Amino acid sequence: MAYDQLLQTLLGGLAIGCIYSLIALGISMIVRATDIMHFAQGEFMMIGAMAGFSGAMLGNLPLPFVLLAGTLGGGLIAVAAELGIYRVLRRRRVPLINVVISTIGVSIILQNGARLAWGSEPLAYPRLFEAGGVSVLGFNVAPQLLWIVGLSLAIMAALTVFFRFSRTGIAMQAAAQDPDAARLMGISVERATVNTFAVAGMMAGAAGVLLGSLFFASFNMGFATGIKAFVAATLGGLGSVPGAMVGGLLFGLIETFAGSVISTSYKDAIGMVTLIIILLFAPMGLFGRQGRQV
Amino acid sequence: MSATLLETRQITRRFGGLVAVDGVDLDVAEGEVHGLIGPNGAGKTTMLNLLSGHLPSSSGSILFADADVTRHAAEKRAIAGIRRTFQNLKLFKELPALDNVMVGLHASTRSEIFHALLRTPFQRREEREIVERAREALDFVGLGPFADKAAGSLPYGHQRLLEIARAFVARPKLLLLDEPAAGLNGAESKALVDLIRRIRAAGTTTVLVEHHMDVVMPTCDRITVLNYGKLLAKGTPQDIRHNSEVIGAYLGKGSALKRERAAQEGAVHAAP
Amino acid sequence: MGIIVNPNLLRILALLALAAVPLVESNSYWLHVFSVALIAAVLALGLQLLVGMAGMLSLGQGAFYGIGAYTAGIVATSFGLPFLLTLLAGGIAAALASLLLIPLVKLKGSSLGVATLGFSIIIHLLILNEEWLTGGSLGLMGIPDPEIFGLNLAHDEAFYWLCLVILALVYVSIDRINTSRFGRALAAIAQDEEAARASGIQIALCKSKCFLIAAFTAGLAGTLYAYHSRYLSPNDFTFNKSIEVLIMVVVGGLGSLPGAVLGAFIVVLMPEYLRSSGELRMILFGTAVVVLMGTGNRGLIGLLQAAASLVLSRLPSFGRSRYVVRPGE
């Protein structure tokens, strides 16, 4: 493979990997805090993409505002789902598997709701990044990819800082690790859970804007990507925040390289095979942690 | 002198830097009730997990009926005749009590999926036998009337008895009891003593890990004492009761000396 | 005081009710839909054994369904094998494929779910891409009429009854497995693996056998589907199918065999009945799923039992499900 093709593939893999990571982070955070396997996370991403799209259409807004709109959209829908559905189910003390299946129901509702609101046709995102090649290390690369990687890494860094240094972030971690102890310390576990969904939704929403800008936005863009993000999170160790980051990047890279080197039609399969092989040797994923099972 | 059924040679288990069981030589004679006692953290439950195969050993060997079982997995040992109860109760909570005990007979029975699909006479007969033997085991521990209750819904004392029934139903060669008296009240403890005696009378060899001396002393033929993972003393209940090292381990060195002095003074006063 | 109902009586009544459907409903489209529901019920029963009885969250049933369907289709069109043999071929092919997943059987919880989901994705891609074998996106065509000993069963009613007979056989088989020594071992494994090992149960072996049976069942369902639709397209065999079957089992009631059948009927029939709602159809379906999940512990079967206990004081034991705890205990 020629060098600039290699660089482009590498960058492409990192870009899609970053998007997977952002979604996978939300999945792992939710699992860690509530044990819920959130199958609708991809749909949070999709809603974010749609919200960003609408925001861009409304005001012909530049990138930062579109990103903000998408992030807020994702966050709002996530909080709505938690307050309106998941919390109600938890209060009724239904078995965990019921809550997991309900996330599938939420996924169906969101997909079809989006189809009603935005139509079935894919929507082209307005140009958010400069076209034309940018020179990196003497090679020609698409600037969007650089933007996506850069923005994603910035978001992930902000998340790490948030968890490490902010009161809300620390409270969220405490509530996830030991809800009873957290309550004794005066932390509202219920509020921490809402915050977890909010943050997870915001990151998914941002990912949606980035993904939309890369390809397009459509009502069903969340499903396949969401499942892949789930796989990436499992690969890294479901429930582990660093695991989700690493898993997403790894999965994106493997998928992209497999696609260009081996075969595009079996691109998805290669990622799955990798997952299966890794799970055989490390059943809890790369950074796995022991968690309660469904 | 009956044959040795179970023997450990320098069995050791490390957890990183901590040596939970340190070169213990245990020998259990066939037909006896063998107590395993020691203060908290002595390594008793670790020892039991090593014996049952739920924990692999770091070094040393375990011989059961003259066969080296050190590398054998838990289910293999269970099939060979070693059964156990668990300190933290591991019942099949949502299954009826009867089904819990029936599982104990899994390894003693043979009907396969094929037989079940065709409801062969062999399978039907075996199922009847399984139910019958399970009911007998429940009666044996005193839980006969509760056969159809979900195991998780039984009171705590009954749950302990149910675990014993599940372990005993297959008439194991060796029965490992992990703190069966934990949480039992006085009457229940007395009933437990009686049950252990009846198990012994049925010919089963038992290793009993226990804290409550009022259960250990009346039932055990011999006792092994562990302290900080090491073997401290071995002998009959009488020997152990008066062993000053054992007393020191449980109550602290000072009280061991006090006891000796009291015993000496008592002897002086008793002499005419 | 109350009425004690023999469970077998209930089962026979249900069977008769189902058998009477073609006599009541002559519309060809609806008979087709009901046949699909019966086929889905076979699929759901297989998953119930895995999830409800053994506690293994597998999202691979869709893959085995597809393997069964395409094997039957290929064998029927290329080799002209008669129906009963292709039925067997479909089941066996799926069972053999499940052997590939045996190393995964040791995985727990969501890891197993995701790994089997991955398997479903891989199989779907194989079906889609290997055109020489499956016809790829063009599909597999020309599946003949199902015939047993010269009797043509392609007609709507005949095919419906054929599916019903197979469903009944599968139901009885799974029920017998469930109440057998093996079924007890599975229930024990689902409740507490360490305790199961302590009783001499070989966990990996039992789980693998369970996997195999479930895969075989899914293969049977796939074969029936092939003869039902006469044309196979990769779109019908995505991982969505695996998720659909899981919804059926949970909606109907985890651990309950009649629940699996009920759940299958609901998941297949509900979108049909909602057709009149047009655009809102799937949104209503999704909402219905969420609401049903709020009904708690035992799914719809649990609701029905609770309702029945208000009417009868002595509960009939539906399918002797292991997870049914009778009221008052």
PDB file of N, CA and C in Angstrom, chain A residues 37 39 85 89 92 94-95 97-99 101-102 104-106 108-109 112-113 115-116 223-224 227 230-231 234 238 265-269 272-273 275-276 279-281 283-284 293-294, chain C residues 51 57 59 103-104 106-111 114-115 117-119 121-122 125-126 129-130 239-240 243 246-247 250 254 279-280 282-283 285-287 289-290 292-297:
ATOM      1  N   MET A  37     -27.844  -3.037  29.603  1.00  0.00           N
ATOM      2  CA  MET A  37     -27.197  -3.068  28.284  1.00  0.00           C
ATOM      3  C   MET A  37     -28.055  -2.202  27.366  1.00  0.00           C
ATOM      4  N   PHE A  39     -29.336  -0.941  24.345  1.00  0.00           N
ATOM      5  CA  PHE A  39     -29.343  -1.192  22.923  1.00  0.00           C
ATOM      6  C   PHE A  39     -29.805   0.011  22.114  1.00  0.00           C
ATOM      7  N   ILE A  85     -38.763   6.260  31.162  1.00  0.00           N
ATOM      8  CA  ILE A  85     -38.914   4.822  30.980  1.00  0.00           C
ATOM      9  C   ILE A  85     -38.070   4.003  31.954  1.00  0.00           C
ATOM     10  N   LEU A  89     -39.275   1.728  35.173  1.00  0.00           N
ATOM     11  CA  LEU A  89     -39.146   0.282  35.210  1.00  0.00           C
ATOM     12  C   LEU A  89     -38.356  -0.161  36.438  1.00  0.00           C
ATOM     13  N   ARG A  92     -40.402  -0.152  39.461  1.00  0.00           N
ATOM     14  CA  ARG A  92     -41.326  -1.268  39.535  1.00  0.00           C
ATOM     15  C   ARG A  92     -40.601  -2.586  39.786  1.00  0.00           C
ATOM     16  N   VAL A  94     -38.699  -4.483  37.977  1.00  0.00           N
ATOM     17  CA  VAL A  94     -38.766  -5.567  36.994  1.00  0.00           C
ATOM     18  C   VAL A  94     -37.368  -6.158  36.847  1.00  0.00           C
ATOM     19  N   PRO A  95     -37.295  -7.409  36.396  1.00  0.00           N
ATOM     20  CA  PRO A  95     -35.977  -8.036  36.231  1.00  0.00           C
ATOM     21  C   PRO A  95     -35.141  -7.260  35.210  1.00  0.00           C
ATOM     22  N   ILE A  97     -33.442  -8.143  32.652  1.00  0.00           N
ATOM     23  CA  ILE A  97     -33.614  -8.466  31.242  1.00  0.00           C
ATOM     24  C   ILE A  97     -34.792  -7.688  30.654  1.00  0.00           C
ATOM     25  N   ASN A  98     -35.805  -7.421  31.471  1.00  0.00           N
ATOM     26  CA  ASN A  98     -36.938  -6.637  30.980  1.00  0.00           C
ATOM     27  C   ASN A  98     -36.494  -5.234  30.596  1.00  0.00           C
ATOM     28  N   VAL A  99     -35.634  -4.632  31.439  1.00  0.00           N
ATOM     29  CA  VAL A  99     -35.169  -3.286  31.125  1.00  0.00           C
ATOM     30  C   VAL A  99     -34.347  -3.320  29.838  1.00  0.00           C
ATOM     31  N   ILE A 101     -34.657  -5.391  27.320  1.00  0.00           N
ATOM     32  CA  ILE A 101     -35.565  -5.505  26.186  1.00  0.00           C
ATOM     33  C   ILE A 101     -36.276  -4.171  25.944  1.00  0.00           C
ATOM     34  N   SER A 102     -36.556  -3.455  27.004  1.00  0.00           N
ATOM     35  CA  SER A 102     -37.225  -2.165  26.818  1.00  0.00           C
ATOM     36  C   SER A 102     -36.338  -1.216  26.036  1.00  0.00           C
ATOM     37  N   ILE A 104     -34.595  -2.058  23.590  1.00  0.00           N
ATOM     38  CA  ILE A 104     -34.870  -2.394  22.192  1.00  0.00           C
ATOM     39  C   ILE A 104     -36.159  -1.699  21.753  1.00  0.00           C
ATOM     40  N   GLY A 105     -37.146  -1.688  22.634  1.00  0.00           N
ATOM     41  CA  GLY A 105     -38.396  -0.987  22.333  1.00  0.00           C
ATOM     42  C   GLY A 105     -38.148   0.494  22.090  1.00  0.00           C
ATOM     43  N   VAL A 106     -37.305   1.086  22.935  1.00  0.00           N
ATOM     44  CA  VAL A 106     -36.971   2.502  22.771  1.00  0.00           C
ATOM     45  C   VAL A 106     -36.294   2.720  21.416  1.00  0.00           C
ATOM     46  N   ILE A 108     -36.740   1.030  18.692  1.00  0.00           N
ATOM     47  CA  ILE A 108     -37.764   0.976  17.645  1.00  0.00           C
ATOM     48  C   ILE A 108     -38.549   2.289  17.594  1.00  0.00           C
ATOM     49  N   ILE A 109     -38.920   2.772  18.778  1.00  0.00           N
ATOM     50  CA  ILE A 109     -39.697   4.013  18.836  1.00  0.00           C
ATOM     51  C   ILE A 109     -38.906   5.171  18.240  1.00  0.00           C
ATOM     52  N   ASN A 112     -38.428   4.904  14.305  1.00  0.00           N
ATOM     53  CA  ASN A 112     -39.629   5.195  13.544  1.00  0.00           C
ATOM     54  C   ASN A 112     -40.121   6.618  13.778  1.00  0.00           C
ATOM     55  N   GLY A 113     -39.886   7.118  14.968  1.00  0.00           N
ATOM     56  CA  GLY A 113     -40.221   8.512  15.225  1.00  0.00           C
ATOM     57  C   GLY A 113     -39.379   9.437  14.363  1.00  0.00           C
ATOM     58  N   ARG A 115     -38.086   8.661  11.573  1.00  0.00           N
ATOM     59  CA  ARG A 115     -38.502   8.524  10.174  1.00  0.00           C
ATOM     60  C   ARG A 115     -39.715   9.404   9.890  1.00  0.00           C
ATOM     61  N   LEU A 116     -40.625   9.483  10.857  1.00  0.00           N
ATOM     62  CA  LEU A 116     -41.782  10.358  10.705  1.00  0.00           C
ATOM     63  C   LEU A 116     -41.362  11.819  10.659  1.00  0.00           C
ATOM     64  N   PHE A 223     -28.652   2.112  14.111  1.00  0.00           N
ATOM     65  CA  PHE A 223     -28.759   0.721  14.502  1.00  0.00           C
ATOM     66  C   PHE A 223     -27.464  -0.062  14.305  1.00  0.00           C
ATOM     67  N   ALA A 224     -26.986  -0.068  13.049  1.00  0.00           N
ATOM     68  CA  ALA A 224     -25.781  -0.859  12.798  1.00  0.00           C
ATOM     69  C   ALA A 224     -24.586  -0.301  13.565  1.00  0.00           C
ATOM     70  N   ILE A 227     -24.792  -1.193  17.260  1.00  0.00           N
ATOM     71  CA  ILE A 227     -24.401  -2.576  17.545  1.00  0.00           C
ATOM     72  C   ILE A 227     -22.880  -2.696  17.510  1.00  0.00           C
ATOM     73  N   PHE A 230     -21.411  -1.370  20.519  1.00  0.00           N
ATOM     74  CA  PHE A 230     -21.611  -2.327  21.597  1.00  0.00           C
ATOM     75  C   PHE A 230     -20.517  -3.380  21.563  1.00  0.00           C
ATOM     76  N   VAL A 231     -20.251  -3.872  20.353  1.00  0.00           N
ATOM     77  CA  VAL A 231     -19.188  -4.858  20.205  1.00  0.00           C
ATOM     78  C   VAL A 231     -17.864  -4.273  20.646  1.00  0.00           C
ATOM     79  N   THR A 234     -17.659  -4.152  24.357  1.00  0.00           N
ATOM     80  CA  THR A 234     -17.431  -5.482  24.920  1.00  0.00           C
ATOM     81  C   THR A 234     -15.986  -5.902  24.734  1.00  0.00           C
ATOM     82  N   LEU A 238     -16.823  -4.458  28.950  1.00  0.00           N
ATOM     83  CA  LEU A 238     -18.053  -3.710  29.170  1.00  0.00           C
ATOM     84  C   LEU A 238     -18.064  -3.113  30.570  1.00  0.00           C
ATOM     85  N   SER A 265     -16.686  -6.541   1.375  1.00  0.00           N
ATOM     86  CA  SER A 265     -17.969  -7.142   1.680  1.00  0.00           C
ATOM     87  C   SER A 265     -17.940  -7.887   3.009  1.00  0.00           C
ATOM     88  N   TYR A 266     -16.758  -8.288   3.465  1.00  0.00           N
ATOM     89  CA  TYR A 266     -16.686  -8.993   4.740  1.00  0.00           C
ATOM     90  C   TYR A 266     -16.108  -8.115   5.838  1.00  0.00           C
ATOM     91  N   LYS A 267     -16.091  -6.826   5.566  1.00  0.00           N
ATOM     92  CA  LYS A 267     -15.503  -5.871   6.518  1.00  0.00           C
ATOM     93  C   LYS A 267     -16.061  -6.059   7.927  1.00  0.00           C
ATOM     94  N   ASP A 268     -17.387  -6.085   8.019  1.00  0.00           N
ATOM     95  CA  ASP A 268     -18.004  -6.209   9.339  1.00  0.00           C
ATOM     96  C   ASP A 268     -17.648  -7.520  10.001  1.00  0.00           C
ATOM     97  N   ALA A 269     -17.553  -8.579   9.183  1.00  0.00           N
ATOM     98  CA  ALA A 269     -17.304  -9.890   9.766  1.00  0.00           C
ATOM     99  C   ALA A 269     -15.951  -9.939  10.458  1.00  0.00           C
ATOM    100  N   MET A 272     -16.072  -8.762  13.911  1.00  0.00           N
ATOM    101  CA  MET A 272     -16.739  -9.726  14.794  1.00  0.00           C
ATOM    102  C   MET A 272     -15.827 -10.897  15.113  1.00  0.00           C
ATOM    103  N   VAL A 273     -15.110 -11.368  14.102  1.00  0.00           N
ATOM    104  CA  VAL A 273     -14.196 -12.481  14.347  1.00  0.00           C
ATOM    105  C   VAL A 273     -13.140 -12.076  15.372  1.00  0.00           C
ATOM    106  N   LEU A 275     -13.483  -9.870  17.696  1.00  0.00           N
ATOM    107  CA  LEU A 275     -14.130  -9.837  19.006  1.00  0.00           C
ATOM    108  C   LEU A 275     -14.192 -11.239  19.592  1.00  0.00           C
ATOM    109  N   ILE A 276     -14.641 -12.190  18.771  1.00  0.00           N
ATOM    110  CA  ILE A 276     -14.825 -13.546  19.281  1.00  0.00           C
ATOM    111  C   ILE A 276     -13.488 -14.113  19.742  1.00  0.00           C
ATOM    112  N   LEU A 279     -12.501 -12.489  23.025  1.00  0.00           N
ATOM    113  CA  LEU A 279     -13.310 -12.963  24.142  1.00  0.00           C
ATOM    114  C   LEU A 279     -12.928 -14.371  24.562  1.00  0.00           C
ATOM    115  N   LEU A 280     -12.489 -15.188  23.598  1.00  0.00           N
ATOM    116  CA  LEU A 280     -12.101 -16.543  23.951  1.00  0.00           C
ATOM    117  C   LEU A 280     -10.912 -16.538  24.891  1.00  0.00           C
ATOM    118  N   PHE A 281     -10.018 -15.571  24.694  1.00  0.00           N
ATOM    119  CA  PHE A 281      -8.842 -15.539  25.553  1.00  0.00           C
ATOM    120  C   PHE A 281      -9.022 -14.636  26.756  1.00  0.00           C
ATOM    121  N   PRO A 283     -12.312 -13.453  28.525  1.00  0.00           N
ATOM    122  CA  PRO A 283     -13.770 -13.460  28.512  1.00  0.00           C
ATOM    123  C   PRO A 283     -14.408 -12.161  28.978  1.00  0.00           C
ATOM    124  N   MET A 284     -13.689 -11.352  29.758  1.00  0.00           N
ATOM    125  CA  MET A 284     -14.323 -10.119  30.201  1.00  0.00           C
ATOM    126  C   MET A 284     -13.829  -8.925  29.383  1.00  0.00           C
ATOM    127  N   GLN A 293     -24.280  -9.903  36.085  1.00  0.00           N
ATOM    128  CA  GLN A 293     -24.698 -10.319  34.763  1.00  0.00           C
ATOM    129  C   GLN A 293     -26.211 -10.267  34.636  1.00  0.00           C
ATOM    130  N   VAL A 294     -26.669 -10.211  33.425  1.00  0.00           N
ATOM    131  CA  VAL A 294     -28.120 -10.231  33.186  1.00  0.00           C
ATOM    132  C   VAL A 294     -28.704 -11.584  33.613  1.00  0.00           C
TER     133      VAL A 294
ATOM    134  N   VAL C  51     -32.305 -19.431  27.012  1.00  0.00           N
ATOM    135  CA  VAL C  51     -32.358 -18.265  27.893  1.00  0.00           C
ATOM    136  C   VAL C  51     -33.162 -18.536  29.149  1.00  0.00           C
ATOM    137  N   LEU C  57     -27.769 -16.082  27.495  1.00  0.00           N
ATOM    138  CA  LEU C  57     -28.296 -15.054  26.613  1.00  0.00           C
ATOM    139  C   LEU C  57     -27.656 -15.188  25.248  1.00  0.00           C
ATOM    140  N   LEU C  59     -27.753 -14.530  21.166  1.00  0.00           N
ATOM    141  CA  LEU C  59     -28.376 -13.788  20.075  1.00  0.00           C
ATOM    142  C   LEU C  59     -27.979 -14.412  18.752  1.00  0.00           C
ATOM    143  N   PRO C 103     -16.758 -23.227  21.895  1.00  0.00           N
ATOM    144  CA  PRO C 103     -15.788 -22.548  22.752  1.00  0.00           C
ATOM    145  C   PRO C 103     -16.373 -21.298  23.415  1.00  0.00           C
ATOM    146  N   LEU C 104     -17.434 -20.739  22.835  1.00  0.00           N
ATOM    147  CA  LEU C 104     -17.992 -19.511  23.409  1.00  0.00           C
ATOM    148  C   LEU C 104     -18.890 -19.794  24.588  1.00  0.00           C
ATOM    149  N   LYS C 106     -18.544 -20.896  27.377  1.00  0.00           N
ATOM    150  CA  LYS C 106     -18.088 -20.539  28.718  1.00  0.00           C
ATOM    151  C   LYS C 106     -18.280 -19.060  29.033  1.00  0.00           C
ATOM    152  N   LEU C 107     -18.609 -18.247  28.022  1.00  0.00           N
ATOM    153  CA  LEU C 107     -18.782 -16.822  28.266  1.00  0.00           C
ATOM    154  C   LEU C 107     -20.063 -16.565  29.042  1.00  0.00           C
ATOM    155  N   LYS C 108     -20.036 -15.466  29.796  1.00  0.00           N
ATOM    156  CA  LYS C 108     -21.201 -15.174  30.606  1.00  0.00           C
ATOM    157  C   LYS C 108     -21.916 -13.934  30.095  1.00  0.00           C
ATOM    158  N   GLY C 109     -23.191 -13.891  30.409  1.00  0.00           N
ATOM    159  CA  GLY C 109     -23.981 -12.680  30.272  1.00  0.00           C
ATOM    160  C   GLY C 109     -23.853 -11.963  28.946  1.00  0.00           C
ATOM    161  N   SER C 110     -23.527 -10.694  29.018  1.00  0.00           N
ATOM    162  CA  SER C 110     -23.553  -9.895  27.807  1.00  0.00           C
ATOM    163  C   SER C 110     -22.442 -10.286  26.845  1.00  0.00           C
ATOM    164  N   SER C 111     -21.329 -10.812  27.352  1.00  0.00           N
ATOM    165  CA  SER C 111     -20.257 -11.233  26.443  1.00  0.00           C
ATOM    166  C   SER C 111     -20.760 -12.314  25.509  1.00  0.00           C
ATOM    167  N   VAL C 114     -23.124 -10.686  22.937  1.00  0.00           N
ATOM    168  CA  VAL C 114     -22.459  -9.949  21.863  1.00  0.00           C
ATOM    169  C   VAL C 114     -21.721 -10.896  20.923  1.00  0.00           C
ATOM    170  N   ALA C 115     -21.075 -11.935  21.484  1.00  0.00           N
ATOM    171  CA  ALA C 115     -20.347 -12.866  20.631  1.00  0.00           C
ATOM    172  C   ALA C 115     -21.293 -13.608  19.696  1.00  0.00           C
ATOM    173  N   LEU C 117     -24.171 -12.528  18.750  1.00  0.00           N
ATOM    174  CA  LEU C 117     -24.649 -11.507  17.815  1.00  0.00           C
ATOM    175  C   LEU C 117     -23.655 -11.366  16.669  1.00  0.00           C
ATOM    176  N   GLY C 118     -22.383 -11.354  17.021  1.00  0.00           N
ATOM    177  CA  GLY C 118     -21.338 -11.296  16.010  1.00  0.00           C
ATOM    178  C   GLY C 118     -21.440 -12.465  15.053  1.00  0.00           C
ATOM    179  N   PHE C 119     -21.715 -13.644  15.601  1.00  0.00           N
ATOM    180  CA  PHE C 119     -21.874 -14.828  14.767  1.00  0.00           C
ATOM    181  C   PHE C 119     -23.028 -14.632  13.798  1.00  0.00           C
ATOM    182  N   ILE C 121     -24.096 -11.886  12.579  1.00  0.00           N
ATOM    183  CA  ILE C 121     -23.666 -10.936  11.547  1.00  0.00           C
ATOM    184  C   ILE C 121     -22.789 -11.639  10.517  1.00  0.00           C
ATOM    185  N   ILE C 122     -21.892 -12.498  10.996  1.00  0.00           N
ATOM    186  CA  ILE C 122     -21.005 -13.214  10.082  1.00  0.00           C
ATOM    187  C   ILE C 122     -21.806 -14.119   9.148  1.00  0.00           C
ATOM    188  N   LEU C 125     -23.566 -12.164   6.486  1.00  0.00           N
ATOM    189  CA  LEU C 125     -22.655 -11.729   5.422  1.00  0.00           C
ATOM    190  C   LEU C 125     -22.299 -12.874   4.484  1.00  0.00           C
ATOM    191  N   LEU C 126     -22.136 -14.076   5.057  1.00  0.00           N
ATOM    192  CA  LEU C 126     -21.858 -15.227   4.213  1.00  0.00           C
ATOM    193  C   LEU C 126     -23.018 -15.482   3.246  1.00  0.00           C
ATOM    194  N   ASN C 129     -22.983 -12.711   0.562  1.00  0.00           N
ATOM    195  CA  ASN C 129     -21.858 -12.611  -0.368  1.00  0.00           C
ATOM    196  C   ASN C 129     -21.571 -13.859  -1.184  1.00  0.00           C
ATOM    197  N   GLU C 130     -21.876 -15.009  -0.641  1.00  0.00           N
ATOM    198  CA  GLU C 130     -21.517 -16.229  -1.374  1.00  0.00           C
ATOM    199  C   GLU C 130     -22.612 -16.574  -2.371  1.00  0.00           C
ATOM    200  N   PHE C 239     -29.251 -10.051  11.920  1.00  0.00           N
ATOM    201  CA  PHE C 239     -29.260 -10.263  13.361  1.00  0.00           C
ATOM    202  C   PHE C 239     -30.544  -9.726  13.989  1.00  0.00           C
ATOM    203  N   ASN C 240     -31.315  -8.954  13.215  1.00  0.00           N
ATOM    204  CA  ASN C 240     -32.618  -8.506  13.718  1.00  0.00           C
ATOM    205  C   ASN C 240     -33.498  -9.673  14.139  1.00  0.00           C
ATOM    206  N   ILE C 243     -32.771 -10.761  17.574  1.00  0.00           N
ATOM    207  CA  ILE C 243     -33.326  -9.845  18.568  1.00  0.00           C
ATOM    208  C   ILE C 243     -34.833 -10.033  18.665  1.00  0.00           C
ATOM    209  N   LEU C 246     -35.712 -12.929  20.813  1.00  0.00           N
ATOM    210  CA  LEU C 246     -35.517 -12.621  22.224  1.00  0.00           C
ATOM    211  C   LEU C 246     -36.707 -11.844  22.771  1.00  0.00           C
ATOM    212  N   ILE C 247     -37.202 -10.903  21.961  1.00  0.00           N
ATOM    213  CA  ILE C 247     -38.379 -10.139  22.396  1.00  0.00           C
ATOM    214  C   ILE C 247     -39.551 -11.085  22.635  1.00  0.00           C
ATOM    215  N   VAL C 250     -39.141 -12.929  25.978  1.00  0.00           N
ATOM    216  CA  VAL C 250     -39.285 -12.116  27.190  1.00  0.00           C
ATOM    217  C   VAL C 250     -40.701 -11.599  27.342  1.00  0.00           C
ATOM    218  N   LEU C 254     -40.191 -15.387  30.546  1.00  0.00           N
ATOM    219  CA  LEU C 254     -38.969 -16.172  30.602  1.00  0.00           C
ATOM    220  C   LEU C 254     -39.192 -17.458  31.378  1.00  0.00           C
ATOM    221  N   GLU C 279     -48.486   4.885   9.525  1.00  0.00           N
ATOM    222  CA  GLU C 279     -47.151   5.356   9.882  1.00  0.00           C
ATOM    223  C   GLU C 279     -46.776   5.036  11.316  1.00  0.00           C
ATOM    224  N   LEU C 280     -47.789   5.037  12.173  1.00  0.00           N
ATOM    225  CA  LEU C 280     -47.493   4.877  13.598  1.00  0.00           C
ATOM    226  C   LEU C 280     -47.262   3.429  14.005  1.00  0.00           C
ATOM    227  N   MET C 282     -45.065   0.946  13.754  1.00  0.00           N
ATOM    228  CA  MET C 282     -43.915   0.433  14.481  1.00  0.00           C
ATOM    229  C   MET C 282     -43.697   1.193  15.784  1.00  0.00           C
ATOM    230  N   ILE C 283     -44.100   2.464  15.788  1.00  0.00           N
ATOM    231  CA  ILE C 283     -43.963   3.217  17.037  1.00  0.00           C
ATOM    232  C   ILE C 283     -44.861   2.598  18.100  1.00  0.00           C
ATOM    233  N   PHE C 285     -45.810  -0.473  18.150  1.00  0.00           N
ATOM    234  CA  PHE C 285     -45.225  -1.752  18.518  1.00  0.00           C
ATOM    235  C   PHE C 285     -44.124  -1.565  19.557  1.00  0.00           C
ATOM    236  N   GLY C 286     -43.236  -0.618  19.268  1.00  0.00           N
ATOM    237  CA  GLY C 286     -42.160  -0.347  20.223  1.00  0.00           C
ATOM    238  C   GLY C 286     -42.718   0.057  21.582  1.00  0.00           C
ATOM    239  N   THR C 287     -43.740   0.889  21.569  1.00  0.00           N
ATOM    240  CA  THR C 287     -44.343   1.317  22.830  1.00  0.00           C
ATOM    241  C   THR C 287     -44.935   0.123  23.551  1.00  0.00           C
ATOM    242  N   VAL C 289     -43.977  -2.927  23.404  1.00  0.00           N
ATOM    243  CA  VAL C 289     -42.881  -3.706  23.995  1.00  0.00           C
ATOM    244  C   VAL C 289     -42.456  -3.090  25.316  1.00  0.00           C
ATOM    245  N   VAL C 290     -42.283  -1.774  25.318  1.00  0.00           N
ATOM    246  CA  VAL C 290     -41.834  -1.108  26.546  1.00  0.00           C
ATOM    247  C   VAL C 290     -42.859  -1.296  27.662  1.00  0.00           C
ATOM    248  N   LEU C 292     -45.121  -3.645  27.943  1.00  0.00           N
ATOM    249  CA  LEU C 292     -45.149  -5.035  28.382  1.00  0.00           C
ATOM    250  C   LEU C 292     -43.991  -5.344  29.316  1.00  0.00           C
ATOM    251  N   MET C 293     -42.858  -4.707  29.081  1.00  0.00           N
ATOM    252  CA  MET C 293     -41.712  -4.940  29.942  1.00  0.00           C
ATOM    253  C   MET C 293     -41.964  -4.420  31.342  1.00  0.00           C
ATOM    254  N   GLY C 294     -42.868  -3.452  31.438  1.00  0.00           N
ATOM    255  CA  GLY C 294     -43.169  -2.917  32.763  1.00  0.00           C
ATOM    256  C   GLY C 294     -44.071  -3.816  33.566  1.00  0.00           C
ATOM    257  N   THR C 295     -44.651  -4.815  32.908  1.00  0.00           N
ATOM    258  CA  THR C 295     -45.560  -5.666  33.657  1.00  0.00           C
ATOM    259  C   THR C 295     -44.813  -6.640  34.539  1.00  0.00           C
ATOM    260  N   GLY C 296     -43.502  -6.657  34.413  1.00  0.00           N
ATOM    261  CA  GLY C 296     -42.723  -7.342  35.423  1.00  0.00           C
ATOM    262  C   GLY C 296     -42.427  -8.783  35.155  1.00  0.00           C
ATOM    263  N   ASN C 297     -42.439  -9.475  36.232  1.00  0.00           N
ATOM    264  CA  ASN C 297     -41.679 -10.686  36.387  1.00  0.00           C
ATOM    265  C   ASN C 297     -41.870 -11.793  35.372  1.00  0.00           C
TER     266      ASN C 297
END
